[in-house]
Amino acid sequence: MSKAAATATDRSDPPVIPAHVAIIMDGNGRWAAARGLPRAEGHRRGVEALRRVVRAANDIGIQYLTIFSFSSENWTRPKSEIGDLFGLLRRFIRNDLASLHRDGVRVRVIGERDRLERDLCAMLDEAQELTRDNTKLNLVVAFNYGSRQEIANAAQRLAREVAEGKRDPATIDIETLGRYLDAPDIPDPDLIIRTSGEQRLSNFLMWQAAYSELVFVPIHWPDFDKAALEGAIAEYARRERRFGGLAAKTGS
Ligand code: FPP
């Protein structure tokens, strides 16, 4: 359990800052449609919101911010939109990497690499390498990511070790499987935010979300800002996290 989670029920110790916030940045298309703009413009404004929120998260003292940038299901979108999203990721890294590095942000990437072009993989590796010693916000970019695939990959690697006689199946417990996920050193998210009013996880961090607090906000992602992030954190701070145990005693 993270330190922030451990203090989540202690109302005498404000402000309660979640160590790990994960965001499903939803609603770019609807934001654009409501303004008669192409979906691409919604995604472009989505990147601006992302810049604001990374800065805000760093200011607030959040340690990990995971963003769902492209899901393994997003391949079903029209080719042109997929191209727009890939273009935005490339531009985000090209234009923002230096300032993220200056701000002490460490970039991590999770998700499958198999369908990504080689030069994009090189850019992602370079971003991780350049920022690996940074100690402020960890920005975890989930790109071509899907939770079921991540869990299936972990199961496959463990099964291979068993087949090769390197592992006793009895050793496969929750901690072991967790260590075979994409970023085992990153603590589970304390808070998962989804914008645009939809209320589901959509194959995002399903293993890691076992005890996350979920906050759904009605605004579309391009309108999300520091105040909205603080609002979601305030809602999180009001929640009582029990992790399957009993409620903390009050008044004693
Ligand atoms: C959901 O909006 C958003 C996405 C599918 C991708 C999120 C991407 C960004 C915020 C911009 C890209 C950022 C990087 C770093 C690549 P939607 O299109 O599903 O919106 P809708 O549900 O209203 O149609």
Short mmCIF file of C-alpha atoms and ligand atoms in Angstrom, two decimals:
data_model
loop_
_atom_site.label_atom_id
_atom_site.label_comp_id
_atom_site.label_asym_id
_atom_site.label_seq_id
_atom_site.Cartn_x
_atom_site.Cartn_y
_atom_site.Cartn_z
CA MET A 1 0.00 0.00 0.00
CA SER A 2 1.39 3.41 -0.85
CA LYS A 3 2.05 5.99 1.84
CA ALA A 4 -0.65 8.20 0.38
CA ALA A 5 -3.14 5.32 0.48
CA ALA A 6 -2.20 4.57 4.07
CA THR A 7 -3.10 8.11 5.07
CA ALA A 8 -6.26 8.34 2.97
CA THR A 9 -8.58 7.84 5.93
CA ASP A 10 -6.71 10.20 8.23
CA ARG A 11 -8.73 13.36 7.87
CA SER A 12 -6.42 15.20 10.27
CA ASP A 13 -3.61 14.99 7.75
CA PRO A 14 -4.70 17.01 4.70
CA PRO A 15 -4.06 17.34 1.87
CA VAL A 16 -4.25 13.70 0.83
CA ILE A 17 -2.27 13.42 -2.37
CA PRO A 18 -2.58 10.12 -4.21
CA ALA A 19 0.84 8.73 -5.08
CA HIS A 20 -0.39 7.34 -8.39
CA VAL A 21 -3.11 8.90 -10.53
CA ALA A 22 -4.15 7.20 -13.77
CA ILE A 23 -6.33 8.92 -16.34
CA ILE A 24 -8.57 7.68 -19.14
CA MET A 25 -8.53 10.79 -21.31
CA ASP A 26 -11.95 10.38 -22.93
CA GLY A 27 -14.17 12.70 -24.92
CA ASN A 28 -11.87 14.32 -27.47
CA GLY A 29 -14.20 13.36 -30.32
CA ARG A 30 -17.34 14.61 -28.57
CA TRP A 31 -15.58 17.85 -27.59
CA ALA A 32 -14.79 18.43 -31.27
CA ALA A 33 -18.23 17.37 -32.55
CA ALA A 34 -19.93 19.80 -30.14
CA ARG A 35 -17.97 22.60 -31.82
CA GLY A 36 -18.37 21.40 -35.40
CA LEU A 37 -14.64 20.61 -35.55
CA PRO A 38 -12.88 17.52 -36.90
CA ARG A 39 -12.03 14.79 -34.38
CA ALA A 40 -8.33 15.46 -35.03
CA GLU A 41 -8.77 18.91 -33.50
CA GLY A 42 -10.23 17.28 -30.38
CA HIS A 43 -7.15 15.09 -30.08
CA ARG A 44 -4.85 18.06 -30.69
CA ARG A 45 -6.58 19.98 -27.89
CA GLY A 46 -6.31 16.79 -25.87
CA VAL A 47 -2.53 17.04 -26.03
CA GLU A 48 -2.75 20.63 -24.74
CA ALA A 49 -4.82 19.36 -21.81
CA LEU A 50 -2.21 16.67 -21.24
CA ARG A 51 0.56 19.30 -21.02
CA ARG A 52 -1.45 21.27 -18.44
CA VAL A 53 -2.18 18.18 -16.39
CA VAL A 54 1.42 16.92 -16.40
CA ARG A 55 2.55 20.32 -15.10
CA ALA A 56 -0.23 20.34 -12.50
CA ALA A 57 0.55 16.80 -11.36
CA ASN A 58 4.20 17.72 -10.95
CA ASP A 59 3.25 20.87 -8.97
CA ILE A 60 0.84 18.97 -6.73
CA GLY A 61 3.49 16.36 -5.91
CA ILE A 62 1.88 13.33 -7.52
CA GLN A 63 4.58 10.68 -7.98
CA TYR A 64 3.08 8.68 -10.86
CA LEU A 65 0.71 9.83 -13.59
CA THR A 66 -0.39 7.13 -16.02
CA ILE A 67 -2.23 8.24 -19.16
CA PHE A 68 -4.20 6.01 -21.53
CA SER A 69 -3.00 7.41 -24.87
CA PHE A 70 -3.83 4.61 -27.30
CA SER A 71 -5.60 1.39 -26.43
CA SER A 72 -5.14 -1.94 -28.17
CA GLU A 73 -8.80 -1.54 -29.25
CA ASN A 74 -8.13 1.84 -30.89
CA TRP A 75 -6.79 -0.01 -33.97
CA THR A 76 -10.44 -0.44 -35.02
CA ARG A 77 -10.69 3.33 -35.66
CA PRO A 78 -10.35 4.75 -39.19
CA LYS A 79 -6.76 4.70 -40.48
CA SER A 80 -6.65 8.49 -40.69
CA GLU A 81 -7.52 8.86 -36.99
CA ILE A 82 -4.93 6.26 -36.00
CA GLY A 83 -2.42 8.27 -38.04
CA ASP A 84 -3.47 11.46 -36.20
CA LEU A 85 -2.94 9.83 -32.80
CA PHE A 86 0.45 8.41 -33.75
CA GLY A 87 1.45 11.81 -35.19
CA LEU A 88 0.47 13.50 -31.95
CA LEU A 89 2.54 11.08 -29.88
CA ARG A 90 5.58 11.69 -32.12
CA ARG A 91 5.09 15.45 -31.89
CA PHE A 92 4.54 15.30 -28.14
CA ILE A 93 7.86 13.52 -27.68
CA ARG A 94 9.69 15.71 -30.20
CA ASN A 95 8.36 19.00 -28.81
CA ASP A 96 7.95 18.28 -25.12
CA LEU A 97 10.71 15.86 -24.14
CA ALA A 98 13.28 18.57 -23.40
CA SER A 99 10.93 20.52 -21.14
CA LEU A 100 9.70 17.37 -19.39
CA HIS A 101 13.34 16.48 -18.73
CA ARG A 102 14.05 19.99 -17.44
CA ASP A 103 11.11 19.65 -15.07
CA GLY A 104 12.51 16.41 -13.65
CA VAL A 105 9.83 14.20 -15.22
CA ARG A 106 10.72 10.57 -15.82
CA VAL A 107 8.96 9.11 -18.87
CA ARG A 108 7.93 5.46 -18.90
CA VAL A 109 6.03 3.65 -21.64
CA ILE A 110 3.83 0.58 -21.21
CA GLY A 111 2.02 -1.43 -23.88
CA GLU A 112 2.84 -3.64 -26.84
CA ARG A 113 5.60 -2.62 -29.23
CA ASP A 114 4.92 -5.21 -31.94
CA ARG A 115 2.71 -3.07 -34.22
CA LEU A 116 4.65 0.17 -33.73
CA GLU A 117 7.05 1.47 -36.34
CA ARG A 118 10.71 1.10 -35.53
CA ASP A 119 11.46 4.84 -35.45
CA LEU A 120 8.60 5.41 -33.00
CA CYS A 121 9.95 2.65 -30.76
CA ALA A 122 13.34 4.36 -30.92
CA MET A 123 11.77 7.67 -29.85
CA LEU A 124 10.03 5.98 -26.92
CA ASP A 125 13.28 4.30 -25.86
CA GLU A 126 15.15 7.59 -26.16
CA ALA A 127 12.56 9.37 -23.98
CA GLN A 128 12.88 6.67 -21.32
CA GLU A 129 16.67 6.65 -21.49
CA LEU A 130 17.09 10.44 -21.34
CA THR A 131 14.82 10.81 -18.32
CA ARG A 132 15.63 7.60 -16.42
CA ASP A 133 17.41 9.34 -13.52
CA ASN A 134 14.77 12.04 -13.02
CA THR A 135 13.18 12.00 -9.61
CA LYS A 136 10.04 14.11 -9.85
CA LEU A 137 6.84 12.99 -11.59
CA ASN A 138 6.88 9.60 -13.33
CA LEU A 139 4.81 10.03 -16.50
CA VAL A 140 3.68 6.58 -17.58
CA VAL A 141 2.41 6.62 -21.17
CA ALA A 142 0.15 3.65 -21.93
CA PHE A 143 0.40 3.36 -25.70
CA ASN A 144 -0.96 0.40 -27.65
CA TYR A 145 -1.87 -0.87 -24.21
CA GLY A 146 -4.59 -3.33 -23.16
CA SER A 147 -4.85 -4.89 -19.74
CA ARG A 148 -6.02 -8.33 -20.90
CA GLN A 149 -3.05 -8.55 -23.27
CA GLU A 150 -0.67 -7.46 -20.51
CA ILE A 151 -2.01 -10.21 -18.20
CA ALA A 152 -1.96 -12.79 -21.02
CA ASN A 153 1.69 -11.91 -21.77
CA ALA A 154 2.59 -12.40 -18.11
CA ALA A 155 0.79 -15.78 -18.06
CA GLN A 156 2.60 -16.81 -21.24
CA ARG A 157 6.03 -15.99 -19.82
CA LEU A 158 5.28 -17.87 -16.62
CA ALA A 159 3.92 -20.87 -18.56
CA ARG A 160 7.11 -20.94 -20.63
CA GLU A 161 9.23 -21.05 -17.47
CA VAL A 162 7.11 -23.95 -16.20
CA ALA A 163 7.40 -25.79 -19.55
CA GLU A 164 11.19 -25.33 -19.48
CA GLY A 165 11.30 -26.80 -15.99
CA LYS A 166 12.50 -23.51 -14.50
CA ARG A 167 9.45 -22.91 -12.34
CA ASP A 168 7.17 -24.85 -10.05
CA PRO A 169 3.52 -23.87 -10.83
CA ALA A 170 2.90 -23.68 -7.08
CA THR A 171 5.14 -20.57 -6.97
CA ILE A 172 2.75 -18.61 -9.20
CA ASP A 173 0.90 -16.39 -6.78
CA ILE A 174 -0.42 -12.83 -6.96
CA GLU A 175 2.98 -11.22 -6.27
CA THR A 176 4.71 -13.39 -8.88
CA LEU A 177 2.19 -12.64 -11.61
CA GLY A 178 2.37 -8.96 -10.69
CA ARG A 179 6.12 -9.02 -11.28
CA TYR A 180 5.56 -10.15 -14.88
CA LEU A 181 3.35 -7.20 -15.81
CA ASP A 182 4.69 -4.30 -17.91
CA ALA A 183 5.94 -2.07 -15.07
CA PRO A 184 6.12 -4.13 -11.87
CA ASP A 185 7.99 -1.46 -9.92
CA ILE A 186 5.18 1.09 -10.29
CA PRO A 187 2.70 1.07 -7.40
CA ASP A 188 -0.96 0.38 -8.16
CA PRO A 189 -2.98 3.51 -8.97
CA ASP A 190 -4.63 5.07 -5.94
CA LEU A 191 -6.99 7.09 -8.12
CA ILE A 192 -8.27 6.45 -11.64
CA ILE A 193 -10.02 9.34 -13.35
CA ARG A 194 -12.13 8.99 -16.48
CA THR A 195 -13.37 12.10 -18.23
CA SER A 196 -16.47 12.63 -20.40
CA GLY A 197 -18.96 10.86 -18.15
CA GLU A 198 -18.38 7.26 -19.26
CA GLN A 199 -18.14 4.90 -16.30
CA ARG A 200 -15.97 1.93 -17.20
CA LEU A 201 -12.32 0.88 -17.25
CA SER A 202 -12.16 -0.13 -20.94
CA ASN A 203 -9.32 -2.63 -20.47
CA PHE A 204 -7.11 -0.13 -18.60
CA LEU A 205 -4.95 -1.33 -15.66
CA MET A 206 -7.53 -3.94 -14.66
CA TRP A 207 -5.12 -5.95 -12.53
CA GLN A 208 -3.64 -2.86 -10.90
CA ALA A 209 -7.07 -1.23 -10.33
CA ALA A 210 -8.21 -3.85 -7.79
CA TYR A 211 -8.39 -1.26 -5.00
CA SER A 212 -8.18 2.00 -6.91
CA GLU A 213 -10.72 4.70 -6.26
CA LEU A 214 -12.58 5.53 -9.47
CA VAL A 215 -13.66 9.10 -10.15
CA PHE A 216 -15.75 9.89 -13.22
CA VAL A 217 -15.93 13.50 -14.29
CA PRO A 218 -18.51 14.79 -16.76
CA ILE A 219 -16.22 17.13 -18.72
CA HIS A 220 -14.49 16.14 -21.94
CA TRP A 221 -10.73 15.66 -21.82
CA PRO A 222 -9.75 18.83 -23.78
CA ASP A 223 -11.43 20.89 -21.03
CA PHE A 224 -9.62 19.10 -18.18
CA ASP A 225 -7.25 21.29 -16.20
CA LYS A 226 -5.54 21.71 -12.84
CA ALA A 227 -8.80 22.67 -11.10
CA ALA A 228 -10.50 19.53 -12.44
CA LEU A 229 -7.56 17.42 -11.27
CA GLU A 230 -7.73 19.01 -7.83
CA GLY A 231 -11.49 18.37 -7.78
CA ALA A 232 -10.94 14.67 -8.51
CA ILE A 233 -8.27 14.50 -5.80
CA ALA A 234 -10.65 16.16 -3.32
CA GLU A 235 -13.27 13.52 -4.16
CA TYR A 236 -10.61 10.81 -3.66
CA ALA A 237 -9.69 12.31 -0.29
CA ARG A 238 -13.32 11.98 0.84
CA ARG A 239 -13.37 8.28 0.08
CA GLU A 240 -12.60 5.69 2.72
CA ARG A 241 -10.20 3.08 1.42
CA ARG A 242 -10.55 -0.24 3.20
CA PHE A 243 -8.60 -2.60 0.91
CA GLY A 244 -11.02 -5.39 1.83
CA GLY A 245 -10.67 -4.71 5.57
CA LEU A 246 -13.00 -2.95 7.99
CA ALA A 247 -13.78 0.73 8.29
CA ALA A 248 -11.34 2.73 10.39
CA LYS A 249 -12.76 3.49 13.85
CA THR A 250 -13.87 7.09 14.22
CA GLY A 251 -13.87 9.23 17.36
CA SER A 252 -11.37 7.07 19.21
C1 FPP B 1 -10.47 9.44 -26.26
O1 FPP B 1 -11.24 10.34 -26.98
C2 FPP B 1 -9.06 9.67 -26.41
C3 FPP B 1 -8.22 8.85 -27.10
C4 FPP B 1 -8.63 7.69 -27.88
C5 FPP B 1 -6.80 9.07 -27.09
C6 FPP B 1 -6.27 10.04 -26.09
C7 FPP B 1 -5.32 10.87 -26.79
C8 FPP B 1 -4.99 12.13 -26.51
C9 FPP B 1 -5.44 12.91 -25.35
C10 FPP B 1 -4.12 12.84 -27.42
C11 FPP B 1 -2.94 12.07 -27.79
C12 FPP B 1 -1.88 12.12 -26.76
C13 FPP B 1 -0.77 11.43 -26.93
C14 FPP B 1 0.37 11.59 -26.00
C15 FPP B 1 -0.69 10.51 -28.06
P1 FPP B 1 -12.26 9.74 -28.01
O2 FPP B 1 -11.70 9.92 -29.36
O3 FPP B 1 -12.59 8.33 -27.66
O4 FPP B 1 -13.49 10.67 -27.77
P2 FPP B 1 -15.03 10.31 -27.99
O5 FPP B 1 -15.35 9.15 -27.08
O6 FPP B 1 -15.71 11.56 -27.60
O7 FPP B 1 -15.18 9.97 -29.44
#
